[in-house]
Coordinates of C-alpha atoms in Angstrom, one line a residue:
G1 CA -47.9 10.5 -15.3
R2 CA -45.8 13.6 -15.0
L3 CA -46.8 14.0 -11.3
L4 CA -45.7 10.4 -10.6
T5 CA -42.5 10.9 -12.4
R6 CA -41.8 14.0 -10.4
R7 CA -42.6 12.3 -7.1
T8 CA -40.3 9.3 -8.1
G9 CA -37.5 11.7 -9.1
A10 CA -37.9 13.6 -5.8
R11 CA -37.7 10.4 -3.8
C12 CA -34.6 9.3 -5.7
A13 CA -33.0 12.7 -5.1
L14 CA -33.7 12.5 -1.4
R15 CA -32.3 9.0 -1.1
S16 CA -29.2 10.2 -3.0
M17 CA -28.8 13.2 -0.6
A18 CA -29.3 11.0 2.4
T19 CA -26.5 8.6 1.1
Q20 CA -24.2 11.5 0.5
Q21 CA -24.9 13.0 4.0
K22 CA -24.0 9.6 5.6
L23 CA -20.8 9.2 3.6
E24 CA -17.8 10.1 5.7
I25 CA -15.3 12.1 3.7
D26 CA -11.5 12.3 4.5
P27 CA -10.7 16.0 3.9
E28 CA -7.1 15.4 3.0
Y29 CA -7.7 12.4 0.8
P30 CA -11.3 12.7 -0.4
G31 CA -11.1 9.6 -2.6
T32 CA -10.8 7.4 0.5
S33 CA -13.8 5.1 1.2
V34 CA -13.6 5.8 5.0
A35 CA -16.2 3.3 5.9
R36 CA -14.4 0.6 3.8
L37 CA -11.1 1.5 5.4
K38 CA -12.5 1.1 8.9
A39 CA -14.1 -2.3 7.9
I40 CA -10.8 -3.5 6.5
H41 CA -9.0 -2.5 9.8
Q42 CA -11.6 -4.5 11.7
R43 CA -10.8 -7.6 9.6
V44 CA -7.1 -7.1 9.9
S45 CA -7.5 -7.0 13.7
Q46 CA -8.6 -10.7 13.4
L47 CA -5.4 -11.7 11.6
T48 CA -3.3 -13.2 14.4
A49 CA 0.4 -13.9 14.0
Q50 CA -0.5 -17.6 13.9
K51 CA -2.9 -17.1 11.0
L52 CA -0.3 -15.1 9.2
S53 CA 2.3 -17.8 9.6
E54 CA 0.4 -20.4 7.5
P55 CA 1.7 -21.3 4.0
W56 CA 2.0 -18.1 1.9
P57 CA -0.9 -19.0 -0.5
E58 CA -3.3 -19.2 2.4
V59 CA -1.9 -16.1 4.1
R60 CA -2.3 -14.2 0.8
R61 CA -6.0 -15.2 0.6
L62 CA -6.5 -13.9 4.1
L63 CA -5.0 -10.6 3.1
L64 CA -7.3 -10.4 0.1
W65 CA -10.3 -11.2 2.3
A66 CA -9.3 -8.6 4.9
G67 CA -8.8 -6.0 2.2
G68 CA -12.2 -6.7 0.6
L69 CA -10.9 -8.4 -2.5
R70 CA -11.9 -11.6 -4.2
D71 CA -9.2 -14.2 -4.9
L72 CA -9.5 -14.2 -8.8
E73 CA -6.3 -15.9 -10.0
T74 CA -7.9 -17.1 -13.3
A75 CA -9.5 -13.8 -14.4
A76 CA -7.9 -11.9 -17.2
P77 CA -5.8 -8.8 -16.2
G78 CA -8.0 -5.8 -16.2
E79 CA -11.1 -8.0 -15.5
G80 CA -10.7 -8.5 -11.8
Y81 CA -7.5 -10.5 -11.8
T82 CA -5.9 -10.4 -8.3
G83 CA -3.2 -13.0 -8.6
H84 CA -0.6 -10.3 -8.6
A85 CA -1.7 -8.8 -5.3
F86 CA 1.0 -9.1 -2.6
N87 CA 2.9 -11.6 -4.8
D88 CA 5.5 -9.1 -6.1
Y89 CA 7.5 -6.3 -4.7
N90 CA 5.2 -3.5 -5.8
H91 CA 1.5 -4.4 -5.6
C92 CA 1.5 -4.3 -1.8
D93 CA -0.8 -1.4 -1.0
L94 CA -4.4 -2.1 -0.1
T95 CA -6.4 0.9 -1.2
P96 CA -10.1 1.5 -0.3
M97 CA -11.4 4.1 -2.7
L98 CA -14.8 5.6 -3.5
G99 CA -16.5 4.8 -6.7
D100 CA -16.1 8.3 -8.1
V101 CA -12.3 8.0 -8.4
Q102 CA -12.0 4.3 -9.5
N103 CA -11.7 5.4 -13.2
E104 CA -8.8 7.8 -12.5
C105 CA -5.9 6.6 -14.8
N106 CA -2.8 8.7 -14.0
A107 CA -3.4 10.7 -17.3
D108 CA -1.2 13.6 -16.1
G109 CA 1.7 11.2 -15.3
R110 CA 2.1 12.5 -11.7
V111 CA 2.8 9.0 -10.4
Q112 CA 6.3 8.2 -11.8
Q113 CA 6.9 4.7 -13.3
I114 CA 3.2 4.2 -13.8
S115 CA 1.4 4.2 -17.2
R116 CA -0.6 7.3 -18.1
G117 CA -3.4 4.9 -19.1
N118 CA -3.4 3.0 -15.7
Q119 CA -7.2 2.2 -16.0
L120 CA -8.1 0.0 -13.1
G121 CA -11.8 0.8 -12.6
P122 CA -13.5 -2.2 -14.3
G123 CA -11.2 -4.7 -12.5
I124 CA -11.8 -2.9 -9.2
R125 CA -15.5 -3.2 -9.5
M126 CA -15.3 -6.9 -10.5
A127 CA -12.9 -7.9 -7.7
S128 CA -14.2 -5.9 -4.7
L129 CA -16.3 -7.5 -2.0
P130 CA -19.4 -5.2 -1.6
E131 CA -20.0 -6.0 2.1
L132 CA -17.2 -3.9 3.3
G133 CA -18.8 -0.6 2.3
P134 CA -19.1 1.9 -0.5
G135 CA -16.5 2.0 -3.2
G136 CA -14.0 -0.7 -3.9
S137 CA -10.6 -2.1 -3.0
W138 CA -7.4 -2.6 -5.0
S139 CA -3.8 -3.7 -4.5
T140 CA -2.1 -0.6 -5.8
C141 CA 1.6 0.0 -6.5
T142 CA 3.9 1.0 -3.6
N143 CA 6.6 2.8 -5.6
G144 CA 6.6 6.5 -4.7
C145 CA 5.6 6.0 -1.1
N146 CA 9.1 7.0 0.2
S147 CA 8.3 10.7 -0.3
E148 CA 6.3 13.0 2.0
P149 CA 3.5 13.2 1.1
P150 CA 3.5 9.8 -0.6
N151 CA 3.5 10.1 -4.4
D152 CA 2.1 6.6 -5.2
V153 CA -1.0 5.3 -7.0
A154 CA -3.2 5.4 -3.9
H155 CA -2.5 8.9 -2.7
T156 CA -1.9 10.6 -6.1
Q157 CA -4.0 8.8 -8.7
F158 CA -7.0 7.9 -6.4
R159 CA -6.5 10.6 -3.8
S160 CA -7.0 7.9 -1.2
R161 CA -5.3 6.7 1.9
I162 CA -4.1 3.1 2.1
A163 CA -5.8 0.7 4.6
F164 CA -2.6 -1.2 4.9
K165 CA 0.8 -1.8 3.2
L166 CA 2.7 -5.1 3.3
V167 CA 6.4 -4.7 4.0
W168 CA 8.8 -7.6 4.0
T169 CA 11.3 -7.0 6.8
P170 CA 15.1 -7.5 6.7
I171 CA 15.3 -8.4 10.4
D172 CA 15.0 -12.1 9.6
D173 CA 16.3 -12.0 6.1
F174 CA 12.9 -11.1 4.6
A175 CA 11.2 -14.2 6.0
S176 CA 8.6 -12.1 7.8
F177 CA 6.3 -9.2 6.9
V178 CA 4.5 -6.5 8.7
L179 CA 1.2 -4.7 7.8
V180 CA 1.3 -1.0 8.5
D181 CA -1.5 1.6 8.1
D182 CA -1.4 4.9 6.3
A183 CA 0.6 6.6 9.0
G184 CA 3.1 3.7 9.2
A185 CA 1.8 2.2 12.5
E186 CA 2.0 -1.6 12.7
L187 CA -1.3 -3.4 12.4
A188 CA -0.2 -7.1 12.2
R189 CA 2.8 -9.3 11.3
G190 CA 3.5 -12.8 10.2
T191 CA 6.1 -15.3 9.2
P192 CA 4.5 -17.3 6.4
Q193 CA 5.7 -20.7 5.4
P194 CA 6.8 -21.6 1.8
P195 CA 6.2 -21.2 -1.0
L196 CA 7.0 -17.5 -0.6
P197 CA 7.4 -14.8 -3.3
D198 CA 10.9 -14.8 -4.8
K199 CA 13.4 -13.4 -2.4
R200 CA 14.5 -10.7 -4.8
Q201 CA 10.9 -9.4 -4.9
R202 CA 10.8 -9.3 -1.1
M203 CA 14.1 -7.4 -0.9
M204 CA 12.9 -4.9 -3.5
N205 CA 9.7 -4.5 -1.6
F206 CA 11.6 -3.2 1.4
K207 CA 14.0 -1.2 -0.8
I208 CA 11.2 1.1 -2.1
V209 CA 9.9 1.9 1.4
E210 CA 13.3 2.2 3.0
G211 CA 13.8 5.6 4.7
S212 CA 10.0 6.3 4.8
K213 CA 7.5 6.2 7.6
Y214 CA 6.5 2.8 6.3
A215 CA 9.9 1.1 6.9

């Protein structure tokens, strides 16, 4: 019995070591699920301007799919609800983080204007699509991204890069948006049809990135 237990334990340990060895780690932001980020970018590459110019509810569902999130508009907040994602000025960062950091909650208050009990872990696990890779996804708050380095939920609370950020653009009176990556490079853009998020929300979205690498 003890010998079998030891052998089983050794096999589990070896499998765990193999998984860790295969896991690509970002040295600057070690909370990033690198495999998941790459898979998200692959999906975003399929989002043509035409697809992103459908009615906004359909476009938003595409953004959730690309980011590895389920469309859970009827779930309770904290239990996987994603109805807020990309629908207001602030929840516009798509963050792919490893499982080890999902329970970080901004306890030290380093992310300004965010609760010290910002516990997102259970909702992340419920809403994340597993096929995109290890860890999970979430639409985190954008505020704080206009500093260098960014002091937002993704980079500070989760120590993760963003896969993309949605930014409404003033070029056409906030009718269009662009998706940019962690370095601010454009990934995609679209001009969705109504019903759009409230214009004040779209204007505020640009305001909090203005002057940063994401604008």
